[in-house]
Coordinates of C-alpha atoms and ligand atoms in Angstrom, one line a residue:
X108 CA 54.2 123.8 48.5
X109 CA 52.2 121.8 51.2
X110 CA 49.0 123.1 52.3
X111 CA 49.5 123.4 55.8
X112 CA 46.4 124.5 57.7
X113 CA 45.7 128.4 57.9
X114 CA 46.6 127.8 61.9
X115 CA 50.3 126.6 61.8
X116 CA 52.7 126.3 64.9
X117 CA 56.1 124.6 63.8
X118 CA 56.2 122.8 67.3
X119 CA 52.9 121.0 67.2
X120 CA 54.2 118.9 64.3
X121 CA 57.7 118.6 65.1
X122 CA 57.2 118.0 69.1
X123 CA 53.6 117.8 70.1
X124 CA 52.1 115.7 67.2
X125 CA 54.9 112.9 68.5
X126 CA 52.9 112.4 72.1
X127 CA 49.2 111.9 70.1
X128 CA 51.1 109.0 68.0
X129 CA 52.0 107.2 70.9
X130 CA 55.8 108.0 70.2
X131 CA 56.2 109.7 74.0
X132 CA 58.6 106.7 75.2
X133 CA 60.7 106.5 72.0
X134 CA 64.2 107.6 72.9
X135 CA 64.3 111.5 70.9
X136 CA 68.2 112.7 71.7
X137 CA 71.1 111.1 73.2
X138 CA 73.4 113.8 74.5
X139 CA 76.9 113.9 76.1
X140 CA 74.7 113.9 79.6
X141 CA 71.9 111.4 78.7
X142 CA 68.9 110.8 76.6
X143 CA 64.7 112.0 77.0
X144 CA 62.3 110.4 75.3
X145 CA 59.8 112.7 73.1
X146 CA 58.0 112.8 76.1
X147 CA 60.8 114.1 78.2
X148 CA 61.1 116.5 75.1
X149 CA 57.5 117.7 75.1
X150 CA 57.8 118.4 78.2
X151 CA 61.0 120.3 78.4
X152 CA 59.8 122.2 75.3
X153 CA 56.5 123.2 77.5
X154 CA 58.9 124.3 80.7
X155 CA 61.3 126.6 78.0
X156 CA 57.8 128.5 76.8
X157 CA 57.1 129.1 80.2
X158 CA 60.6 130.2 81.2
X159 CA 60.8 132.3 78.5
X160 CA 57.2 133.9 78.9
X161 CA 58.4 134.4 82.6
X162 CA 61.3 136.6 81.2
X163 CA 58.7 138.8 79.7
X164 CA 59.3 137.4 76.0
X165 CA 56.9 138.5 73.9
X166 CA 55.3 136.7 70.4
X167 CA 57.7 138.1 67.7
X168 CA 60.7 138.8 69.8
X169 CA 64.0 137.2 68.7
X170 CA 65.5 135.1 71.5
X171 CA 69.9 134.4 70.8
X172 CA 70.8 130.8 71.4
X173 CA 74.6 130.5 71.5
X174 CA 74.7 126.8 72.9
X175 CA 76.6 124.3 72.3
X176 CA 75.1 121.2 70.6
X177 CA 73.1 119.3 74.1
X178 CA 69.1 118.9 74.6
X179 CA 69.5 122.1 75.7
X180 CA 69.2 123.6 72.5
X181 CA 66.3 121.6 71.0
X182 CA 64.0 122.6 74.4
X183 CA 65.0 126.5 74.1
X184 CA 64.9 126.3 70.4
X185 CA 61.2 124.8 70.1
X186 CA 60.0 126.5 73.2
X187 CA 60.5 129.8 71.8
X188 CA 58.8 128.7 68.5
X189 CA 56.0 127.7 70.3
X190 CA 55.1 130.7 72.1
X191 CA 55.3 132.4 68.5
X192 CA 58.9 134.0 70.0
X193 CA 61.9 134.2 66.9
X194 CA 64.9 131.3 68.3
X195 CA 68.7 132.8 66.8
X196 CA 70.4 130.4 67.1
X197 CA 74.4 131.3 66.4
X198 CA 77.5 130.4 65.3
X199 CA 79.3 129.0 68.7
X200 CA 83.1 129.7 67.2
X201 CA 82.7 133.5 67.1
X202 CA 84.2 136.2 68.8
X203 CA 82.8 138.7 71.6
X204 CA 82.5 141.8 68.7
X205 CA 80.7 139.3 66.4
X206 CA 78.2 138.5 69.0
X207 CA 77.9 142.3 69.9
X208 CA 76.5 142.8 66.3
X209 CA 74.4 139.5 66.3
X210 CA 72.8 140.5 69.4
X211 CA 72.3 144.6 68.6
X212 CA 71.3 143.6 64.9
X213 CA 68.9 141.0 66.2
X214 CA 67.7 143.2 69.4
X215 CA 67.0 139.6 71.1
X216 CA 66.1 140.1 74.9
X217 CA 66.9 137.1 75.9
X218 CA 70.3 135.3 75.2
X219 CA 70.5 131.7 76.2
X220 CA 74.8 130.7 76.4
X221 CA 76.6 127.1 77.1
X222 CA 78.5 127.9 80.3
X223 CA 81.6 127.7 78.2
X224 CA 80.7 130.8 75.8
X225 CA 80.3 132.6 78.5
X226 CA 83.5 134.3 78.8
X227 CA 83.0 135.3 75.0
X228 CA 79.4 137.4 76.3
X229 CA 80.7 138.9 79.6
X230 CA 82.3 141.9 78.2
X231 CA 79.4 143.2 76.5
X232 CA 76.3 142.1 78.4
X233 CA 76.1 145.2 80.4
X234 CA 75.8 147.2 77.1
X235 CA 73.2 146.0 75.3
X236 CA 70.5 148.1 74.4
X237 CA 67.6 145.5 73.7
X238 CA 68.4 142.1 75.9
X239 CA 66.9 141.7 79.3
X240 CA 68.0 138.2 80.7
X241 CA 70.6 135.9 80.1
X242 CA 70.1 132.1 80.8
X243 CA 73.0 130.4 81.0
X244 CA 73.2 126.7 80.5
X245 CA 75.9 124.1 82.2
X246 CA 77.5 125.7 85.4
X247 CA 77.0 128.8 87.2
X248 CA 78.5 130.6 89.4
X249 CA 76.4 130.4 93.0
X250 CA 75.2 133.5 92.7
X251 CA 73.0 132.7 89.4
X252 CA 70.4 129.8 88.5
X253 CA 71.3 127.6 86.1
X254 CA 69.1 126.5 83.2
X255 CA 68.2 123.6 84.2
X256 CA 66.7 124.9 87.6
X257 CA 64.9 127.6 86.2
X258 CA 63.1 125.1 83.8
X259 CA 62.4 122.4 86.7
X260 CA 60.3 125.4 88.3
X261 CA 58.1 126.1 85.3
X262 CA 54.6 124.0 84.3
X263 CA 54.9 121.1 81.8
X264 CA 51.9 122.2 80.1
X265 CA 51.9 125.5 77.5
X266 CA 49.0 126.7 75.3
X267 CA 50.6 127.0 71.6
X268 CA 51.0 130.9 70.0
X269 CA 48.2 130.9 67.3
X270 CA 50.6 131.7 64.4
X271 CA 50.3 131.5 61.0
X272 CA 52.5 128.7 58.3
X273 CA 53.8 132.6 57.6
X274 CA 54.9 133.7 60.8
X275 CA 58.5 134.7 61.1
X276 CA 59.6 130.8 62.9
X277 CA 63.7 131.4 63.7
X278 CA 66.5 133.4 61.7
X279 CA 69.6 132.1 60.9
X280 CA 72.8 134.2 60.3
X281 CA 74.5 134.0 57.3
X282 CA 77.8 135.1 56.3
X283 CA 79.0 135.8 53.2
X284 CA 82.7 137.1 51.8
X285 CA 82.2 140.7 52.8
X286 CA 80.0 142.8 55.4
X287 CA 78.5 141.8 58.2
X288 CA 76.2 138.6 59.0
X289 CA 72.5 138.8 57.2
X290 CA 70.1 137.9 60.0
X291 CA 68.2 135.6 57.4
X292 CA 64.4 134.6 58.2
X293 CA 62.7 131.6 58.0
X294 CA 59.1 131.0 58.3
X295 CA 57.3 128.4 60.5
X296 CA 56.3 126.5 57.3
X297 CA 60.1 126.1 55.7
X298 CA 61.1 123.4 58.2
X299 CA 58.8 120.8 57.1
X300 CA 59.4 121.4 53.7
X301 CA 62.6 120.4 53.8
X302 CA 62.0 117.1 55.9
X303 CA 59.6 115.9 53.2
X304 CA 61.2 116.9 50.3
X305 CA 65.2 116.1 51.2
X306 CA 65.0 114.1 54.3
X307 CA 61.8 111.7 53.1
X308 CA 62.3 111.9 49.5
X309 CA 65.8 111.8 48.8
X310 CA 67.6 110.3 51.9
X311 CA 65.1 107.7 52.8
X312 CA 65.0 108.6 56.7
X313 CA 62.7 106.2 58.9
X314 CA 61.4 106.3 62.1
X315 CA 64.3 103.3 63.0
X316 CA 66.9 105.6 62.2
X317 CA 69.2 106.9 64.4
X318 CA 71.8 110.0 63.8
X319 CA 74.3 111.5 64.3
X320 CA 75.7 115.1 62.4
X321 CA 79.4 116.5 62.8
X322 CA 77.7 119.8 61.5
X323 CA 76.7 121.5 65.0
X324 CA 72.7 122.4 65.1
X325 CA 73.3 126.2 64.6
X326 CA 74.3 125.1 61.0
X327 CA 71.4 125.2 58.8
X328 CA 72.6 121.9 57.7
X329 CA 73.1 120.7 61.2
X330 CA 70.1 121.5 62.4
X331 CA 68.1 119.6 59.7
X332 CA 70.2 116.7 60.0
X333 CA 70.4 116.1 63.6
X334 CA 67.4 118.0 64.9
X335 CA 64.2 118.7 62.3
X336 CA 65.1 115.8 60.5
X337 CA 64.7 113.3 63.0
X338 CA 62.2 115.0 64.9
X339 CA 59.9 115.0 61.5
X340 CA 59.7 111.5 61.3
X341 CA 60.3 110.1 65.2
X342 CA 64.1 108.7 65.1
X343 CA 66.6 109.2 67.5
X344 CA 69.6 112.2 66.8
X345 CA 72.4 112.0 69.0
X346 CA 74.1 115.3 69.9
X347 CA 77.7 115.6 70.7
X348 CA 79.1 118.9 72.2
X349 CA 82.7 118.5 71.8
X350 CA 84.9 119.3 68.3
X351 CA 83.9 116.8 65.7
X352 CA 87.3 115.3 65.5
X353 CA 87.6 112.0 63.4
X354 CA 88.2 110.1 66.6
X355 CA 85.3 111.5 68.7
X356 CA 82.8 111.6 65.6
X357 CA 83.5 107.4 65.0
X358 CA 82.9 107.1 68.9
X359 CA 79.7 108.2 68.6
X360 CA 78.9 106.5 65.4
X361 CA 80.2 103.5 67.5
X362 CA 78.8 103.8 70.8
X363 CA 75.0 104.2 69.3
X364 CA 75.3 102.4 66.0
X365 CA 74.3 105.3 64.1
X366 CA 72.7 104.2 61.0
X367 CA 72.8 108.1 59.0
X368 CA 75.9 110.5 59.6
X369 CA 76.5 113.6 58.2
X370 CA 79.9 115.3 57.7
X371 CA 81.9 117.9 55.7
X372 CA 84.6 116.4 52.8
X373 CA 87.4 117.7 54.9
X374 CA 86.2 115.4 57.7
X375 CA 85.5 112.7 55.6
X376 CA 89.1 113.1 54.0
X377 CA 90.0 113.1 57.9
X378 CA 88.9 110.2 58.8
X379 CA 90.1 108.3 56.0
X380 CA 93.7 110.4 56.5
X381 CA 93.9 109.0 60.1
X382 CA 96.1 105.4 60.2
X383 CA 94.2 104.1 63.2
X384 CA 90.4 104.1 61.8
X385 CA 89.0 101.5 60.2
X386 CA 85.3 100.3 59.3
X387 CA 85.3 98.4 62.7
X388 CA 85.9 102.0 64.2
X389 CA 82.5 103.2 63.4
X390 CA 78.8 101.8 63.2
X391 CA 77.7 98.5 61.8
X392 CA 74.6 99.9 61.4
X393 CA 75.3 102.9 59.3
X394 CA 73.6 102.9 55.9
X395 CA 73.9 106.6 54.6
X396 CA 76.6 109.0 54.5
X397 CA 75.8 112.3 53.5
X398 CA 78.4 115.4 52.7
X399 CA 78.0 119.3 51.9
X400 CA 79.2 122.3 53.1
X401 CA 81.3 122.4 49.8
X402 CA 81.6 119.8 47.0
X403 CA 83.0 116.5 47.7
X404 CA 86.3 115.7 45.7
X405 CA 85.3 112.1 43.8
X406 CA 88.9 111.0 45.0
X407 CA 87.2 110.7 48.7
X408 CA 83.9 109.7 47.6
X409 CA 85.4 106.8 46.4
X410 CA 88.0 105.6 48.9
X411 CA 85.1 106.2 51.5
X412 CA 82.9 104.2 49.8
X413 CA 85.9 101.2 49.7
X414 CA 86.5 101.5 53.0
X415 CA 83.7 101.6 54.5
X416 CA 81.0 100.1 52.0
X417 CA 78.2 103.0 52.3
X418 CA 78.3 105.5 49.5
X419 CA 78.3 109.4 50.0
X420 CA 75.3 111.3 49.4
X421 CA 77.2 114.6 48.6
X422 CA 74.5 117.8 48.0
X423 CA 74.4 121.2 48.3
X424 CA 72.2 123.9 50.4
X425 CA 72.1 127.1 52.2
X426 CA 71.1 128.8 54.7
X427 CA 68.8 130.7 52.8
X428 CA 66.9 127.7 51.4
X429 CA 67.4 126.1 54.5
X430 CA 68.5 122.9 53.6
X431 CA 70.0 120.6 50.5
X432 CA 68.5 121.4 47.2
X433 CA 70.4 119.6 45.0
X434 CA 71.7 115.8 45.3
X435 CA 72.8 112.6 44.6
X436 CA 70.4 109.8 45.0
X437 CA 71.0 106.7 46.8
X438 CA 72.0 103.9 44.4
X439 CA 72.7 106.8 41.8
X440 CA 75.4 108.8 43.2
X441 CA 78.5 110.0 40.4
X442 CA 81.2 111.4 42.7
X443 CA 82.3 114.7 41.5
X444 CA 78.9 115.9 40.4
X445 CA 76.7 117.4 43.2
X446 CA 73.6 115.0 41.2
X447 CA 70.0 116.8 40.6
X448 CA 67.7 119.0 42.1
X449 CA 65.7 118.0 44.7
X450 CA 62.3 117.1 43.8
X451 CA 59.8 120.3 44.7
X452 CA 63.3 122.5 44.3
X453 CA 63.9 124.3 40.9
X454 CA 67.1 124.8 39.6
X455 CA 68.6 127.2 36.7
X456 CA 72.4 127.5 35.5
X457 CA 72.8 131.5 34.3
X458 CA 75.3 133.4 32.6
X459 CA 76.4 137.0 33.4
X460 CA 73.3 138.2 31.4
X461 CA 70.5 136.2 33.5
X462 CA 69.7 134.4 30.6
X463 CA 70.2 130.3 30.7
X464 CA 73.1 129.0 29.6
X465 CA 73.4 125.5 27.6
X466 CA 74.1 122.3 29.0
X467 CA 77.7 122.0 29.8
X468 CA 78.2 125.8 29.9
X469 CA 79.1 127.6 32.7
X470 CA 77.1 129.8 35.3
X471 CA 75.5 130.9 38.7
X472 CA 72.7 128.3 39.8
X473 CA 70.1 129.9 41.1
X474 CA 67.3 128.2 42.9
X475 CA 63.7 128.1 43.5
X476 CA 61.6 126.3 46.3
X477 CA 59.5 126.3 49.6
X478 CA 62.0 126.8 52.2
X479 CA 63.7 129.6 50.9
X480 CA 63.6 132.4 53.7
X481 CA 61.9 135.3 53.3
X482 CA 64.7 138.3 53.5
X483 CA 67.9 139.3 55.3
X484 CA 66.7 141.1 58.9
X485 CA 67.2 144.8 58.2
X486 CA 69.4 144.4 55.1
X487 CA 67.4 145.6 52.0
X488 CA 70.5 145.9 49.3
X489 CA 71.7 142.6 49.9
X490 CA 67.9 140.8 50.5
X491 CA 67.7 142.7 46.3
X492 CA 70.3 141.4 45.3
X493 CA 69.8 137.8 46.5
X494 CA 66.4 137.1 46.6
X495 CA 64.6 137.5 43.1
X496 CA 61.2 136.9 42.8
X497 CA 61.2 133.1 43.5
X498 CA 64.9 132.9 42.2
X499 CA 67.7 132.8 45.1
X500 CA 71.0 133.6 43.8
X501 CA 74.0 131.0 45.3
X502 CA 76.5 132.5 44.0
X503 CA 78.0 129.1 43.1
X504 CA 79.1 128.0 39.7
X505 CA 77.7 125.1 38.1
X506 CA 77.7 123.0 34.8
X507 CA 74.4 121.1 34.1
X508 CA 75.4 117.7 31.7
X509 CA 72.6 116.8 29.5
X510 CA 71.3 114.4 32.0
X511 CA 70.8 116.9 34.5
X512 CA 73.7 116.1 36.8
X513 CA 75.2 119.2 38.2
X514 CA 78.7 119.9 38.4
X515 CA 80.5 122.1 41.0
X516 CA 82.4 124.8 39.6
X517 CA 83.7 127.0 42.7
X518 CA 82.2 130.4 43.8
X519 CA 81.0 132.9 41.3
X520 CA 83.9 135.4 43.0
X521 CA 86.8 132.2 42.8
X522 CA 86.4 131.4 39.4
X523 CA 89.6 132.3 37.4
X524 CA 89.4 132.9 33.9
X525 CA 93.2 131.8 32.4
X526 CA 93.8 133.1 28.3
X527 CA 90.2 134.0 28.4
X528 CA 88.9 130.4 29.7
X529 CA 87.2 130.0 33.2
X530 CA 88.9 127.5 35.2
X531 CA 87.3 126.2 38.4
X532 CA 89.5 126.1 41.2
X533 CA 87.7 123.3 42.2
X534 CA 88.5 121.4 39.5
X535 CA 92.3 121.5 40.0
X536 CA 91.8 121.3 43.7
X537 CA 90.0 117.5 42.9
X538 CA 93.1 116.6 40.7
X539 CA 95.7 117.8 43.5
X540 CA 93.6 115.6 45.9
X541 CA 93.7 113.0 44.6
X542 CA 98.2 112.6 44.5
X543 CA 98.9 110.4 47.2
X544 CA 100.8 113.3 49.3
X545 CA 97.8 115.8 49.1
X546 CA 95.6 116.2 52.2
X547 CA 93.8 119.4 51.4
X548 CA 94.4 121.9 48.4
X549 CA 92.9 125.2 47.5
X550 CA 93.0 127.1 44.5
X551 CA 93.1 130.6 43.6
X552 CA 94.1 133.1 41.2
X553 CA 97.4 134.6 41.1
X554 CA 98.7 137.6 38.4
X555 CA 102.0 136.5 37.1
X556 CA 104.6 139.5 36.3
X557 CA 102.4 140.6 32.9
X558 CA 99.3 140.9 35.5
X559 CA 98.0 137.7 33.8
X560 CA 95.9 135.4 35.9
X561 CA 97.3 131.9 36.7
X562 CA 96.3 129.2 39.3
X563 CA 97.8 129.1 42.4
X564 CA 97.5 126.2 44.6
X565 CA 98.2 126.1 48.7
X566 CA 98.9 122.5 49.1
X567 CA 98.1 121.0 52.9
X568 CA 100.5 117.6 52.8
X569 CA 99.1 114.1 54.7
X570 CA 101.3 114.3 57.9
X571 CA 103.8 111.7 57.0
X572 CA 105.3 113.7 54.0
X573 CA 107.6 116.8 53.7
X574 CA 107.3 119.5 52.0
X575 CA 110.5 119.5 49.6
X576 CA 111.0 121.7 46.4
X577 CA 111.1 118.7 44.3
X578 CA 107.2 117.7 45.1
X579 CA 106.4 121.2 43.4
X580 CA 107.4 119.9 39.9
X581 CA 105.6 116.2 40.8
X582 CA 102.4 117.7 41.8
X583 CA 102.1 119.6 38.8
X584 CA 103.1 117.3 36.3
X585 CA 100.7 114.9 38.0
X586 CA 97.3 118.1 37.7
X587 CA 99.2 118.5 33.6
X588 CA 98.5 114.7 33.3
X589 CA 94.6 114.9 34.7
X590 CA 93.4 118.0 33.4
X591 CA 93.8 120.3 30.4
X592 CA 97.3 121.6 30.4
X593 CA 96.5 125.7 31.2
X594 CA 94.9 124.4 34.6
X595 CA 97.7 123.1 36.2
X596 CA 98.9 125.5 39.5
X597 CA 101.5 127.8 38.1
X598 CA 102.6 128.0 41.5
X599 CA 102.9 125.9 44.8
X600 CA 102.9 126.7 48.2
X601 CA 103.0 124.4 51.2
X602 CA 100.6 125.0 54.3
X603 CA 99.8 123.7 57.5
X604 CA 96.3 124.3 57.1
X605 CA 93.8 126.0 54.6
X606 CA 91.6 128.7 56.3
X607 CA 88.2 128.0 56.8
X608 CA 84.5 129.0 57.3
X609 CA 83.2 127.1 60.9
X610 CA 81.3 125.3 58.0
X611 CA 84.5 123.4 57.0
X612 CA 84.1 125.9 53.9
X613 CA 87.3 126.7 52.2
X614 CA 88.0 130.6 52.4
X615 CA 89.7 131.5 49.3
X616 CA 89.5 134.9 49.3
X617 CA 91.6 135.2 52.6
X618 CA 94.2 133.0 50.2
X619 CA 93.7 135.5 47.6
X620 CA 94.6 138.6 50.3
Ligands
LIG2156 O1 76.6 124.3 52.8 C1 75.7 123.5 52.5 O2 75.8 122.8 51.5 C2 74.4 123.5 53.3 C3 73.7 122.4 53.3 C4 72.5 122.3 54.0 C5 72.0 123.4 54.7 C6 72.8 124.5 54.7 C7 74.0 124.6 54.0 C8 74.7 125.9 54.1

């Protein structure tokens, strides 16, 4: 842990601190609209306090941000933090009853919306039983200020909430395969953990860097990669509203010669899918790529690397330890292991009776560290069952080898055990991936007619090939050749696309269903 003073607001180091090191005309974020330099920033934080205060928001009091990914959300993110208020920000891809709950369970009274997510709130403002004001950002309708008018009337200048390094900073919610979203808190001291501990230590960022994240900011793993991140050490992130499509995600690596981007595997196996990109597409600058979100198959790791000559920095995290926990190194990396624990993170591999398992053995990782959040808002059964003592429960599989690389081995609830013997869908899914034909796979387990479990693999082909019967018999032949011979997918089935978490997870129990 650092020893933070006993007087700790998250905003004077991340914002504030920038303007007494004579950073205030260093560019901060580049948007879709424009830039602001950390200046700009400051200052915009200040006006968002004030607005906020002006809305009656009170220290303590949760404050929804559903915005899309602009400079919007930094100022309204930091300015709430700074007045001591609790920033939610949330998933932008939801539906109206999902932000119902996220806005009853959270009782924010304020909501802050993109004009475009509007439509998605309308129904069910008038209902609410805790939120006063909504400020929307983007266009209004003439009847309503817009964001950016209400901040241009507040003062520049804001006294900072005297709170605490444990003072209750933001939530995040977090969904898991059943139940409703755990509103999951995070203190004002977990932030800068994670900045020193994955951003410093393992990925090398400098003040020179500039970058840019496909993950959207109301990601835990967005908003450490394109907002804390930078922000901890005075580089530039560039924010980009739009779907991070392979084409609009090289633009921007393009147009600001990004020198750190962070994406998903199925955007990285996207990129290198589309016939039209090549390394002249992106940034010349770029010298770290970095993946997670779910394990990165070695087969794209590689070609990525070939193609475009900077490795892939694949790791893990959540949103309940904030950030990435466990990953390879630069210079180090072994595509198709998820590398070591993050120094200041602790990391154990369990089997079903909480008790260690051996190297190369099977179990759930759990983890231990500073940024782990404190509970689930209002949730005590599941906060039990995943937050013990210092020990977070993943609920993902691992293998440790004897050099302490960690393996991916699916989710605790995907593993399949075939004549007895676990077999991680992952695993198959790698070897399917890497047959010319195969874009995306997933794997899951099927009961044959004795009820027996059995892989089952939905194949997603690259657009240029046809699903034909004979291409069942290839494909599995080709897994037989790879991997031991009970783990090859007893059964194929062509798709036109795998369903997924907004996180670019693969959602296997929906296959499963
Ligand atoms: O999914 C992940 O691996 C991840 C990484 C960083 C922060 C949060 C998450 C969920």
């Amino acid at each position: 842990f650092l020893e933070l003073p006993r007087r700790y607001n998250a905003a004077t180091h991340f914002i504030d601190r920038h303007i007494a090191e004579g950073r205030g005309a260093k560019t901060a974020f580049i948007d879709d609209k424009g830039s602001c330099t950390y200046a700009e920033l400051a200052a915009r934080v200040n006006r968002a306090g004030n607005l906020l205060k002006a809305q009656g928001v009170k220290p303590e009091q949760r404050v929804l941000l559903a915005m899309l990914d602009s400079i919007d959300f930094p100022a309204m993110f930091w300015g709430a933090m700074k007045i001591g208020a609790v920033p939610v920000p949330v998933n932008t891809l939801l539906t109206t009853p999902d932000y119902d709950f996220m806005l009853r369970d959270s009782r924010a009274v304020v909501l802050c919306v993109s004009d475009a997510l509007m439509e998605r709130f309308r129904p069910i403002i008038s209902g609410q039983p805790y939120l006063e004001k909504v400020l929307i950002s983007g266009q209004v309708p003439p009847t309503v200020t817009p964001l950016v008018k209400l901040l241009e009337e507040q003062s520049d200048q804001l006294e900072t909430a005297a709170t605490t390094p444990d003072d209750i900073g933001f939530w995040l919610y977090s969904s898991g395969s059943t139940g409703s979203p755990k509103g999951t808190m995070h203190l004002h001291s977990d932030i800068v953990h994670t900045c020193v501990l994955y951003a410093e230590e393992v990925l090398g960022i400098r003040e020179s860097d500039v970058v840019f994240s496909a993950a959207k900011l109301f990601f835990a793993y967005g908003m450490g990669n394109a907002m804390t991140f930078p922000l901890h050490v005075g580089a530039t992130g560039v924010l980009m509203a739009e779907r991070p499509t392979p084409n609009a995600v090289m633009k921007r690596l393009k147009d600001h010669q990004a020198t750190i981007f962070y994406g998903v595997p199925t955007l990285y196996a996207g990129i290198l899918a589309d016939q039209g990109i090549t390394k002249d597409s992106g940034s010349a600058m770029l010298r770290r790529c970095v993946s997670a979100g779910e394990a990165l198959p070695e087969d794209i790791g590689k070609r990525w690397e070939k193609t475009f000559g900077v490795e892939i920095l694949d790791g893990i995290g959540s949103t309940e330890m904030l950030h990435i926990f466990l990953s390879n190194r630069p210079g180090e990396v072994r595509y198709g292991s998820t590398g070591m624990a993050v120094p200041g993170y602790d990391l154990r591999v369990v089997g079903e009776d909480g008790k260690e398992v051996a190297a190369g053995e099977i179990g759930e990782l759990l983890v231990s560290g500073p940024s782990c959040a404190v509970a689930y808002w209002n949730n005590r059964t599941k906060s039990l069952a995943t937050f013990h003592g210092p020990w977070t429960r993943t609920g993902d599989k691992y293998v440790c080898d004897k050099d302490g690389y960690y393996t991916y081995a699916g989710r605790s609830d995907d593993m399949l055990k075939v004549s007895g013997i676990w077999v991680s869908p992952f695993e198959v899914e790698s070897a399917l991936l890497a047959h010319p034909k195969v874009l995306e796979a997933a794997v899951v387990a099927h009961a044959d007619t004795d009820e027996l479990v059995k892989p089952k693999a939905y194949v997603v082909l690259k657009a240029e090939f046809i699903a034909e019967e004979s291409l069942i018999g290839e494909l599995q032949m080709f897994v037989k050749d790879r991997l031991a011979p009970y783990k090859y997918p007893r059964w194929i089935e062509f798709v036109a696309e795998l369903p997924k978490t907004a996180t670019g997870k693969i959602q296997r129990f929906k296959l499963r269903a």
